[in-house]
mmCIF file of C-alpha atoms in Angstrom:
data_model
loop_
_atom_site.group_PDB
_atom_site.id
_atom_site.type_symbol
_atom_site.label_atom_id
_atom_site.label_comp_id
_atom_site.label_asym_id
_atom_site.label_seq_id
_atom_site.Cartn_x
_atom_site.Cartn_y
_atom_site.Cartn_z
ATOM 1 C CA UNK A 1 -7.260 -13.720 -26.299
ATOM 2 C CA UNK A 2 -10.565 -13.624 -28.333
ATOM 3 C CA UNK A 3 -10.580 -10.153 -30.330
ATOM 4 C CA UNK A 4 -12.567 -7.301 -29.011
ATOM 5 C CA UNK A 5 -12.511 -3.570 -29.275
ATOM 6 C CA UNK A 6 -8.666 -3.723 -29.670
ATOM 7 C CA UNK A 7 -8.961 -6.176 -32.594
ATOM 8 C CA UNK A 8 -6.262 -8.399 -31.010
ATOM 9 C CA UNK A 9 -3.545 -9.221 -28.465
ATOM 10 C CA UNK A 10 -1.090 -7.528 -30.634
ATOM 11 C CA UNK A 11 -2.805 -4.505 -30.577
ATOM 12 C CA UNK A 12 -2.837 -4.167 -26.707
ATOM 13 C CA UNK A 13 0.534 -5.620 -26.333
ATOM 14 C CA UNK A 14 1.361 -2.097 -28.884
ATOM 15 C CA UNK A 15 -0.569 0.220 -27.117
ATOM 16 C CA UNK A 16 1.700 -1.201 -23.723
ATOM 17 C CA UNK A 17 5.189 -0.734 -25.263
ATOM 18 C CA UNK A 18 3.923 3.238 -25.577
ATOM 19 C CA UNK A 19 3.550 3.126 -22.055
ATOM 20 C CA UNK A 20 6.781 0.874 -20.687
ATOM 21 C CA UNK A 21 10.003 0.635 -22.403
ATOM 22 C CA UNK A 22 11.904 -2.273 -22.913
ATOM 23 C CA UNK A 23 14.973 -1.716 -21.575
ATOM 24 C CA UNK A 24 15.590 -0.277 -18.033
ATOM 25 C CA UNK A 25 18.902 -0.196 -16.286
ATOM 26 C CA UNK A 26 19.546 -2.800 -13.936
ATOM 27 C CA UNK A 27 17.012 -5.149 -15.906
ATOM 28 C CA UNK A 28 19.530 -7.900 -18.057
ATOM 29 C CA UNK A 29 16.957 -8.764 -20.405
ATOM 30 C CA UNK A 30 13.458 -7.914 -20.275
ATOM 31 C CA UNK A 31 10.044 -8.339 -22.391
ATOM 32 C CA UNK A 32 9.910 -10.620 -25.319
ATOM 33 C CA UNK A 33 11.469 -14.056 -24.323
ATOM 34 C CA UNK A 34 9.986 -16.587 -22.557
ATOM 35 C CA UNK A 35 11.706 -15.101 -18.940
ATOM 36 C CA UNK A 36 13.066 -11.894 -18.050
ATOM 37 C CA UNK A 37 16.741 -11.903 -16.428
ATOM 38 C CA UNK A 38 17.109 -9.729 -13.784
ATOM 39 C CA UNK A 39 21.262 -9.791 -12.393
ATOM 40 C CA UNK A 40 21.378 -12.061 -8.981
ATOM 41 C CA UNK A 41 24.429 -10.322 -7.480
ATOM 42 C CA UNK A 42 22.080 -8.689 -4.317
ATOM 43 C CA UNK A 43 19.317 -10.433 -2.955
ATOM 44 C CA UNK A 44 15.720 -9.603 -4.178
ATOM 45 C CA UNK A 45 12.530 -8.105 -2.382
ATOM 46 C CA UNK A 46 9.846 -9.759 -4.271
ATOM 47 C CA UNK A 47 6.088 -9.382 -3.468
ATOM 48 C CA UNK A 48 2.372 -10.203 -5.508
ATOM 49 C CA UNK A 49 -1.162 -8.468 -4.989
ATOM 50 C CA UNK A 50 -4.115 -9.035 -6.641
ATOM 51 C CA UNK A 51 -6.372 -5.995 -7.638
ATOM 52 C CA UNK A 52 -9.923 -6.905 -8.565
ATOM 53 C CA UNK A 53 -13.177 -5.303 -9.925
ATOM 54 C CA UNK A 54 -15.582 -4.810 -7.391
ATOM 55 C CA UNK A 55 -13.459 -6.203 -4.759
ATOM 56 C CA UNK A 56 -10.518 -3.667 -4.464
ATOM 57 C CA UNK A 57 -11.743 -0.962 -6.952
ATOM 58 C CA UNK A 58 -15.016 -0.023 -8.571
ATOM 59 C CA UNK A 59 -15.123 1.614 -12.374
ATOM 60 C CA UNK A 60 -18.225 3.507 -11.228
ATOM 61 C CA UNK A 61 -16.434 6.206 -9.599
ATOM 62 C CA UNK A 62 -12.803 5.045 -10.251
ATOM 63 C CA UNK A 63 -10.894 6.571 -13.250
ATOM 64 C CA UNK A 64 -9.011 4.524 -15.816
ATOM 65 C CA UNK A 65 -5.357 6.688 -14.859
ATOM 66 C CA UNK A 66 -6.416 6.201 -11.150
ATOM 67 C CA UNK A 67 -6.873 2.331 -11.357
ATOM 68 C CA UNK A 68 -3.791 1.855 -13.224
ATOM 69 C CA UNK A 69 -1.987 3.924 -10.754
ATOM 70 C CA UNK A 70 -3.048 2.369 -7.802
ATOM 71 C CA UNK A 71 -2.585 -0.891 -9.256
ATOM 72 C CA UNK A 72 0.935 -0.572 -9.286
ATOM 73 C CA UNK A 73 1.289 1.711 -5.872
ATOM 74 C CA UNK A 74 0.270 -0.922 -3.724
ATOM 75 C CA UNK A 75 2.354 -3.131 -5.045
ATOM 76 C CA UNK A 76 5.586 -0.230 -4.651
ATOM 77 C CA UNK A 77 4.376 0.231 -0.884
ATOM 78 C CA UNK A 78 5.431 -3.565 -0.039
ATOM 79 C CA UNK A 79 8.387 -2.370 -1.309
ATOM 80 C CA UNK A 80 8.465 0.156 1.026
ATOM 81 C CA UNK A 81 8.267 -1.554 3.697
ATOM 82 C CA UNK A 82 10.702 -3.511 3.240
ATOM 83 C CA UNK A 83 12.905 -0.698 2.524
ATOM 84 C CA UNK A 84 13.688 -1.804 -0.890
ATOM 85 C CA UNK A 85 14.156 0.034 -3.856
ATOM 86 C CA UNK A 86 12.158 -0.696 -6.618
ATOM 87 C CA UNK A 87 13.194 -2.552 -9.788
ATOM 88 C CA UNK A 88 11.120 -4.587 -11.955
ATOM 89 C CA UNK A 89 7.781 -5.586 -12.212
ATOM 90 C CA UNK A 90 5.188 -8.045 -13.989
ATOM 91 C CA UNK A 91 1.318 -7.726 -15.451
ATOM 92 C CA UNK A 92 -1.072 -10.196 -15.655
ATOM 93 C CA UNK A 93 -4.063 -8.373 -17.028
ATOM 94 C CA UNK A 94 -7.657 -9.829 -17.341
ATOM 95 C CA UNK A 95 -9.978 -7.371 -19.550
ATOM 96 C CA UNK A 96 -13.750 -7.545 -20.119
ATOM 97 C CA UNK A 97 -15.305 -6.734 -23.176
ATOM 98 C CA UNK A 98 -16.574 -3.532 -23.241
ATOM 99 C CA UNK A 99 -12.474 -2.193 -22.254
ATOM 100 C CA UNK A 100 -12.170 0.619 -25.040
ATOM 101 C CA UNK A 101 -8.573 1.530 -26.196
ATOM 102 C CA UNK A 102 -9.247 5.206 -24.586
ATOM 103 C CA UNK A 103 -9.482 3.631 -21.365
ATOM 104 C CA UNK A 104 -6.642 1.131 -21.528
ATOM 105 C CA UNK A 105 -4.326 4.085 -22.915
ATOM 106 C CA UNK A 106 -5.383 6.026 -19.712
ATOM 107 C CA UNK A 107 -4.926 3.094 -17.330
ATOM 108 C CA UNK A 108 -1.488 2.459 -19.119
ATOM 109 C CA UNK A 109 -0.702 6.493 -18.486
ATOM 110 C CA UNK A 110 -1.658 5.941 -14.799
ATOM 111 C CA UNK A 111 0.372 2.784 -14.056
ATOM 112 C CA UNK A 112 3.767 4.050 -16.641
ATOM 113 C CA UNK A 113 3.194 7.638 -15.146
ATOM 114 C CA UNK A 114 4.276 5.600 -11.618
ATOM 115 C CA UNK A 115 6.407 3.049 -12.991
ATOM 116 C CA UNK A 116 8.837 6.168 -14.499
ATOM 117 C CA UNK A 117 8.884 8.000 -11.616
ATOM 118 C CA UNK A 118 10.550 5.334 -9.771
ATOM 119 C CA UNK A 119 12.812 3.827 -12.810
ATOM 120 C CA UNK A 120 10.037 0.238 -12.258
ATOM 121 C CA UNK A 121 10.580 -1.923 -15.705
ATOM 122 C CA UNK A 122 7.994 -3.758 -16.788
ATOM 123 C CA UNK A 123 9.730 -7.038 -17.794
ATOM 124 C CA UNK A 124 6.522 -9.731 -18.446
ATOM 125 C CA UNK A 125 3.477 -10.866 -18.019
ATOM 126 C CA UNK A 126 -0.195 -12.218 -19.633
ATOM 127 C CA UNK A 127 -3.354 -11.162 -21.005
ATOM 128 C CA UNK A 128 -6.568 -12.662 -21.103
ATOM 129 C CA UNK A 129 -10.311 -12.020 -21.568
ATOM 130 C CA UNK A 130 -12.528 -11.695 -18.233
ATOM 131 C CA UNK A 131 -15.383 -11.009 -17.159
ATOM 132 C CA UNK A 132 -14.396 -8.583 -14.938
ATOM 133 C CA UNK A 133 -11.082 -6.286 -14.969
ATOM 134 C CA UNK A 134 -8.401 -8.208 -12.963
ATOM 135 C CA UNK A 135 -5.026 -7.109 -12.396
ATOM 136 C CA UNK A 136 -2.134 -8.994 -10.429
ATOM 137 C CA UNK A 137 0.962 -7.643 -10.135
ATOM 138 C CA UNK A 138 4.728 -9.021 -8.963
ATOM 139 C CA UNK A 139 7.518 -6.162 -8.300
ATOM 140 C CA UNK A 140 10.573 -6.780 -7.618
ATOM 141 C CA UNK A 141 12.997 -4.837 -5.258
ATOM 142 C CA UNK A 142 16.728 -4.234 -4.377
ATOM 143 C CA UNK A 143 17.600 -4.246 -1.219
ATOM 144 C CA UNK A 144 19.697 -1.431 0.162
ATOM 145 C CA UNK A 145 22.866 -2.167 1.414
ATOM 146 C CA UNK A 146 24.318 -5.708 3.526
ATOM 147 C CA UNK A 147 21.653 -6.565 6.266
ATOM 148 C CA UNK A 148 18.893 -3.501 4.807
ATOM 149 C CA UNK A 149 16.131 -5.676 4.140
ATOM 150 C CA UNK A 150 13.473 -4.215 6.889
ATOM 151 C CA UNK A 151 10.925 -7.284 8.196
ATOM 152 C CA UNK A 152 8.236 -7.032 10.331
ATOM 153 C CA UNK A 153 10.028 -8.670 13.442
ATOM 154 C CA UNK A 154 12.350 -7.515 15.830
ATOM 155 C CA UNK A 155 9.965 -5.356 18.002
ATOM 156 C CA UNK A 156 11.194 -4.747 22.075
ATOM 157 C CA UNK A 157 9.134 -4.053 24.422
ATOM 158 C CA UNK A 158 9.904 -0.019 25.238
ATOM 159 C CA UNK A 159 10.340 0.621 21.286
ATOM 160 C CA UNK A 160 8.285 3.407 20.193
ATOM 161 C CA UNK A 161 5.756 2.638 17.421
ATOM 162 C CA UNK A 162 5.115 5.196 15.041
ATOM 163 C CA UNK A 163 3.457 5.858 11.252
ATOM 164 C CA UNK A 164 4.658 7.583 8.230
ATOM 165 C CA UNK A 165 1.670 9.049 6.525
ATOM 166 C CA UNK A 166 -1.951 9.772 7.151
ATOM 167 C CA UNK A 167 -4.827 6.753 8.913
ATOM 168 C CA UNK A 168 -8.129 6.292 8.210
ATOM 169 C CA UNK A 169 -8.199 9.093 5.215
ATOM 170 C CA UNK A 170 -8.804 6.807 2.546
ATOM 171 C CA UNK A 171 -11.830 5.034 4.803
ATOM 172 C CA UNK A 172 -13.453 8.361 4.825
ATOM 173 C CA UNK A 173 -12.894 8.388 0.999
ATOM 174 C CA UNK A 174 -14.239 5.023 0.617
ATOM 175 C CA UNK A 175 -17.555 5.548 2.679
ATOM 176 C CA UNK A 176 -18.439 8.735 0.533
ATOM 177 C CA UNK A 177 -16.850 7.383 -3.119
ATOM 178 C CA UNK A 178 -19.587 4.692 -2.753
ATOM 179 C CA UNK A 179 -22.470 7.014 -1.530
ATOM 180 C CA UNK A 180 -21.879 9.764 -4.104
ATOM 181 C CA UNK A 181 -19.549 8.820 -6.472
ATOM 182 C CA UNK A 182 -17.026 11.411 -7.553
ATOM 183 C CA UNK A 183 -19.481 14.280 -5.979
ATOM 184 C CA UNK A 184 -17.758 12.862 -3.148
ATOM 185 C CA UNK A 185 -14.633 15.078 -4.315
ATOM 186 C CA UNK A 186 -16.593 18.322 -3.495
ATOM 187 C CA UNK A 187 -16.100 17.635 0.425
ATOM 188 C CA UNK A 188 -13.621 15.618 0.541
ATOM 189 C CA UNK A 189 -11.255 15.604 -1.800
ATOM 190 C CA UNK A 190 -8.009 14.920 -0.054
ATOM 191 C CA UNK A 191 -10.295 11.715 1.595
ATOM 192 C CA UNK A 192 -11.001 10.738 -2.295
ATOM 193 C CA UNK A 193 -7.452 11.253 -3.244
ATOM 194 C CA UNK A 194 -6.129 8.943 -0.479
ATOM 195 C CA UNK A 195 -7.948 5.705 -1.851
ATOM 196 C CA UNK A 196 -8.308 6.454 -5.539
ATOM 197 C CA UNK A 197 -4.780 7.090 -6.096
ATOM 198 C CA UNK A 198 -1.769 6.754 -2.850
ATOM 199 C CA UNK A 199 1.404 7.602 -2.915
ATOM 200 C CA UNK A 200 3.937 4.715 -1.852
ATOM 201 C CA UNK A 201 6.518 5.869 0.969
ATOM 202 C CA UNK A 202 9.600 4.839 -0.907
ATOM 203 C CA UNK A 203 12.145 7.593 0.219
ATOM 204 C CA UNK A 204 11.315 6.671 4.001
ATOM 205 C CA UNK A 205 11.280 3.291 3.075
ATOM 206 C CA UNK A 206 14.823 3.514 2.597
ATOM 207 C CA UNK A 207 16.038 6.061 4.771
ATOM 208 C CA UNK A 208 14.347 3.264 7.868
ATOM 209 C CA UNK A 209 16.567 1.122 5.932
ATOM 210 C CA UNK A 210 20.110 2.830 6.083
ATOM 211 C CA UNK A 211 19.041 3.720 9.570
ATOM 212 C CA UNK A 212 19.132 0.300 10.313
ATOM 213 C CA UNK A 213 22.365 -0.381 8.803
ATOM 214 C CA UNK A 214 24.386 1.188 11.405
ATOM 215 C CA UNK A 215 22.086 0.737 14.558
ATOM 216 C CA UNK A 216 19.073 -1.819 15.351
ATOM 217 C CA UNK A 217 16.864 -2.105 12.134
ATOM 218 C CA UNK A 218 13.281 -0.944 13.267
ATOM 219 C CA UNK A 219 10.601 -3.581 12.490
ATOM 220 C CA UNK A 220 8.347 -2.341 9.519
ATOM 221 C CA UNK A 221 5.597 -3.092 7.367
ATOM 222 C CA UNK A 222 3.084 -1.662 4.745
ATOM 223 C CA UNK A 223 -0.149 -0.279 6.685
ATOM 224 C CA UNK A 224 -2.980 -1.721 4.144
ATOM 225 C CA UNK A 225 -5.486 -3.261 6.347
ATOM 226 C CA UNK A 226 -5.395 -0.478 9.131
ATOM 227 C CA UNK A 227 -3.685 -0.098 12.553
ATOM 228 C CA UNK A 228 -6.472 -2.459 14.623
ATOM 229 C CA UNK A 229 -5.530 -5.800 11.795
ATOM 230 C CA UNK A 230 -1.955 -4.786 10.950
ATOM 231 C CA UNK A 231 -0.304 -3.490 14.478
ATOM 232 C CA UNK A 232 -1.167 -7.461 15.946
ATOM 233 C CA UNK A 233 0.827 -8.783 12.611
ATOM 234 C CA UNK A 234 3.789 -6.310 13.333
ATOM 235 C CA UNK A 235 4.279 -7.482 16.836
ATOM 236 C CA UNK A 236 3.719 -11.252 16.553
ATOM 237 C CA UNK A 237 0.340 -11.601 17.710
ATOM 238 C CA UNK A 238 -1.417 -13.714 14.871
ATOM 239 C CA UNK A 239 1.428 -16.216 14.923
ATOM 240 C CA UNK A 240 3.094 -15.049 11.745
ATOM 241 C CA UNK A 241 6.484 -13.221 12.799
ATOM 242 C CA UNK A 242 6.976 -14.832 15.647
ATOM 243 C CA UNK A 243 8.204 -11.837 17.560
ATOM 244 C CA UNK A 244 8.513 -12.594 21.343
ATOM 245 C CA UNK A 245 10.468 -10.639 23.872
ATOM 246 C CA UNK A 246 13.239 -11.659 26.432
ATOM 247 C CA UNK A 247 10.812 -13.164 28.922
ATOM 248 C CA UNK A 248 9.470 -15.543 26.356
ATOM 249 C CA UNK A 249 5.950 -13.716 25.989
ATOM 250 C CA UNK A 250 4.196 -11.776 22.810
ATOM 251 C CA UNK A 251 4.183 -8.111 22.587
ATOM 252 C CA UNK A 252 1.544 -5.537 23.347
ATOM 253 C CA UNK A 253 0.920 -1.628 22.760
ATOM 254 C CA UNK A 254 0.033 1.450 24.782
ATOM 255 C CA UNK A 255 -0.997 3.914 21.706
ATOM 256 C CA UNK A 256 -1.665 7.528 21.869
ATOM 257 C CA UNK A 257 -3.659 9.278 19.027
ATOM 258 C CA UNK A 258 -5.161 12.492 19.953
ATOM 259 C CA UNK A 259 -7.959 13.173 17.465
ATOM 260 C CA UNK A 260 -5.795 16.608 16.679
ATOM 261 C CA UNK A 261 -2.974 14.299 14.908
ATOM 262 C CA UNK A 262 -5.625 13.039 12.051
ATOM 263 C CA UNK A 263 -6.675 14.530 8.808
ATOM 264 C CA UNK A 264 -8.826 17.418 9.269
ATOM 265 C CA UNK A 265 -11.219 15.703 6.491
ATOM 266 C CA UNK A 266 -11.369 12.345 8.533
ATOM 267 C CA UNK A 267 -12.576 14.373 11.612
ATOM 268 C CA UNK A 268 -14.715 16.222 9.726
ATOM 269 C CA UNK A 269 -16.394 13.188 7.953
ATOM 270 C CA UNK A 270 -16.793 11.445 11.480
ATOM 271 C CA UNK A 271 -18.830 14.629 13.106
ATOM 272 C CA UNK A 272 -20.774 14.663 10.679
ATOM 273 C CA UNK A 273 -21.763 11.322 10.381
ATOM 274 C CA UNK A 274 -21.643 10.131 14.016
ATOM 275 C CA UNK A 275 -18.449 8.464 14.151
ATOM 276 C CA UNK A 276 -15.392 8.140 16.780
ATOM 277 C CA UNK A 277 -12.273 9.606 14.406
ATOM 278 C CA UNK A 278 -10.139 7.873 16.214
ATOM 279 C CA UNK A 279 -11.563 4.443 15.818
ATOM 280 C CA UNK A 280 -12.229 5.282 12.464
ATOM 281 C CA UNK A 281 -8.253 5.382 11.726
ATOM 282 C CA UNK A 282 -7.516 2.188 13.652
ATOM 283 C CA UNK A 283 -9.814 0.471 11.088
ATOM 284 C CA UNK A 284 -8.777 2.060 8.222
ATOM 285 C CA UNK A 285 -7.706 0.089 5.534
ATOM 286 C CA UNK A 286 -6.121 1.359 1.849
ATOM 287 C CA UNK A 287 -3.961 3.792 4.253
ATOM 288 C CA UNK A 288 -0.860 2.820 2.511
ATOM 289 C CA UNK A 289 1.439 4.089 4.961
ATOM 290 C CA UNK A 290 3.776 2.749 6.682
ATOM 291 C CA UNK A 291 3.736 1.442 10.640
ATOM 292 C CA UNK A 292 6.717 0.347 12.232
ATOM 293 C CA UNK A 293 8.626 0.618 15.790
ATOM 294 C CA UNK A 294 12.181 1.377 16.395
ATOM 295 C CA UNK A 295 14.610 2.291 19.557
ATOM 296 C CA UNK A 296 13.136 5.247 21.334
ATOM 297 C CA UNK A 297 16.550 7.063 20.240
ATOM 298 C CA UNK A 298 16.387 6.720 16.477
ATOM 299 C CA UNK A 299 12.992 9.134 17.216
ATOM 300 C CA UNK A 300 14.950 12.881 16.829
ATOM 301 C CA UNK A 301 16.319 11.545 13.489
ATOM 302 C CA UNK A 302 14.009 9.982 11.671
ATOM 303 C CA UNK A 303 11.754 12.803 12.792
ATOM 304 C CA UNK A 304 14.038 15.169 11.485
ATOM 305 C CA UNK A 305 14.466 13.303 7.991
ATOM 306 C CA UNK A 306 11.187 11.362 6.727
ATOM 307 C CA UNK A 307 7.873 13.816 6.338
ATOM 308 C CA UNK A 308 5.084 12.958 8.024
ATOM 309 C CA UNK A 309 6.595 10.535 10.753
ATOM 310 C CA UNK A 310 4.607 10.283 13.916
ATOM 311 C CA UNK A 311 5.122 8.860 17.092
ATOM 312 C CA UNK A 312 1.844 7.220 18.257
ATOM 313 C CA UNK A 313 2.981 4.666 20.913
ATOM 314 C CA UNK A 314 5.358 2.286 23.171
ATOM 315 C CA UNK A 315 5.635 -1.302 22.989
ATOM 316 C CA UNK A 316 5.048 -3.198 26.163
ATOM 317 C CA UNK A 317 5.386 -6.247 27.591
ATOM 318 C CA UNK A 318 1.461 -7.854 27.683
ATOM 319 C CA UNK A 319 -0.280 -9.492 24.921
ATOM 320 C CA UNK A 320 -2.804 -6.394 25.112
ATOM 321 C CA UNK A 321 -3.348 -3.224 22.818
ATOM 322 C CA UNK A 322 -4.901 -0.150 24.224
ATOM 323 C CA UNK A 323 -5.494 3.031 22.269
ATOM 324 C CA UNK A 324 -5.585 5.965 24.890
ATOM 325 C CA UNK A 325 -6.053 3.920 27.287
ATOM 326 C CA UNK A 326 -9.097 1.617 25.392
ATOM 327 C CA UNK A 327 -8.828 -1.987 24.451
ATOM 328 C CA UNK A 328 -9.146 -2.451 20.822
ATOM 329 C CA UNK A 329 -9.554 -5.952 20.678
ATOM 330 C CA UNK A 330 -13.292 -5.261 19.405
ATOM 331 C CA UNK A 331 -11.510 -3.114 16.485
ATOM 332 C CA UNK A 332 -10.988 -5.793 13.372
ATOM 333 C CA UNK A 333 -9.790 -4.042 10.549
ATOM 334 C CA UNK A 334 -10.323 -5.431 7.245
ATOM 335 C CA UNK A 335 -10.627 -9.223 6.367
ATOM 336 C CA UNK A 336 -11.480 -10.106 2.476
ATOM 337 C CA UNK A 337 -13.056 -13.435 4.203
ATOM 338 C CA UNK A 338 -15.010 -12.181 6.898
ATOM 339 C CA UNK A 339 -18.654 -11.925 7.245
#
């Protein structure tokens, strides 16, 4: 990489080992050779995401900590929802010039701050110079137990469909971020918290998991697109899970959310500005909770052992979705290609 304010690769590749050790336990041999070695005894949860300026994350009102952080959480959530623990990780990093080793040592804090927390070694990667900051990411999970690796099939019609963690917070943070920057914190700070820096749902990840051990494993995934673009992928709709029920046809919904069960921010943000708060958390994307469905008697335990688990709805036998009794077929969610 061309030198800049660092002076060289080395420099940056310095400031990193500060941030992520070497050696982790379960990790055979990590940075410094041409491949890491991670032991193949268990299968592996592996997943990739892109995080770009200006597309997922803007350094106007972003901090250096928070974009490190949430670099790495979204990555941690797939995890999640999978129901895989997390293990290793890589960093491809593209920096522009005018990246100052202040910053970088604060985006490293924000990104090692996370990676501790949950034991994640960083075992490779690459740097480059961009024009813009670019960050992808691979992590790599165990799973938990024989047969605990949660997918996004296996929905029955009569399961009850339910969320772990807040909708259509971090949409409310978005709108206001990029009207008012970081005044936007005044209102709404819990809204600004929820985008800028989420918290991945390991520990229910993998209590869903050893749930599903001993009983039906409830179908799961990572809520990152919001309810209206994500709930159609969880029950086979777009084609890419192929989840289809006894009588040969593809699942539908019946959802329940009374505006009482959201955020008090999110409401507040939608009477104030004219919106439905309920349709605002079916399209809310950067959620980064999770949305699954399970048999309608796993409810009293799971309720009982994962914070902020809700029940929101029944899976039925049509191709439809309603939401309190609506069709939300108009409801899109996010799409990086659309229009």
């Amino acid at each position: 990489m061309p030198a800049g304010p660092f002076g060289s690769e080395d420099d940056i590749l310095n400031t990193l080992r500060r941030y992520f050790p070497l050696r982790r336990p379960g990790i055979l041999v990590g940075r410094g050779d041409d491949c890491a070695l991670l032991p193949a005894g268990k299968p592996l949860s592996i997943s990739s995401d892109l995080f770009l300026e200006d597309v997922h994350f803007r350094t106007s009102y972003a901090t250096a900590e928070e974009i490190g952080h949430k670099a790495l959480a979204c990555n941690i959530s797939d995890l999640a929802a999978c129901g895989s623990r997390p293990l290793a990780f890589t960093l491809n990093l593209g920096l522009p010039g005018n990246i100052d080793p202040v910053w970088l040592n604060a985006f490293f804090d924000g990104m090692g701050s996370l990676a501790a927390r949950y034991g994640l070694g960083l075992i490779g990667g690459d740097l480059s110079r961009t024009d813009k900051l670019t960050v992808s990411i691979t992590v790599f999970g165990e799973v938990v137990g024989v047969g605990g690796f949660l997918s996004r099939a296996g929905s029955m019609p009569g399961d009850s469909i339910f969320i772990v963690g807040a909708i259509g917070l971090a949409r409310a943070g978005l709108y206001e971020l990029e009207k008012r920057g970081r005044a936007a914190f005044e209102d709404y700070p819990n809204a600004c918290q929820a985008l800028l820096k989420p918290e991945p749902r390991v520990d229910a990840g993998l209590m869903l998991a050893r749930v599903g051990m001993n009983a039906r494993p409830p179908a799961l995934m990572d809520l990152s697109d919001g309810i209206a673009r994500d709930l159609p992928r969880l029950l086979g709709l777009t084609g890419e899970t192929g989840v289809w029920d006894e009588e040969g046809q593809s699942l539908g919904a019946e959802l329940l959310i009374p505006a009482g069960l959201l955020h008090k921010e999110l409401v507040t943000w939608c009477s104030r500005n004219g919106r439905n708060p309920v349709h605002e958390a079916l399209l809310g994307g950067d959620d980064y909770a999770l949305l699954g469905s399970c048999a309608p008697d796993m409810l009293v335990a799971l309720h009982a052992a994962i914070p902020d688990f809700w029940e929101i709805g029944v899976v039925t036998e049509g191709d439809r979705i309603f939401c309190n009794k609506e069709p939300v077929d108009a409801l899109t969610g996010f799409d990086h290609f659309s229009s």
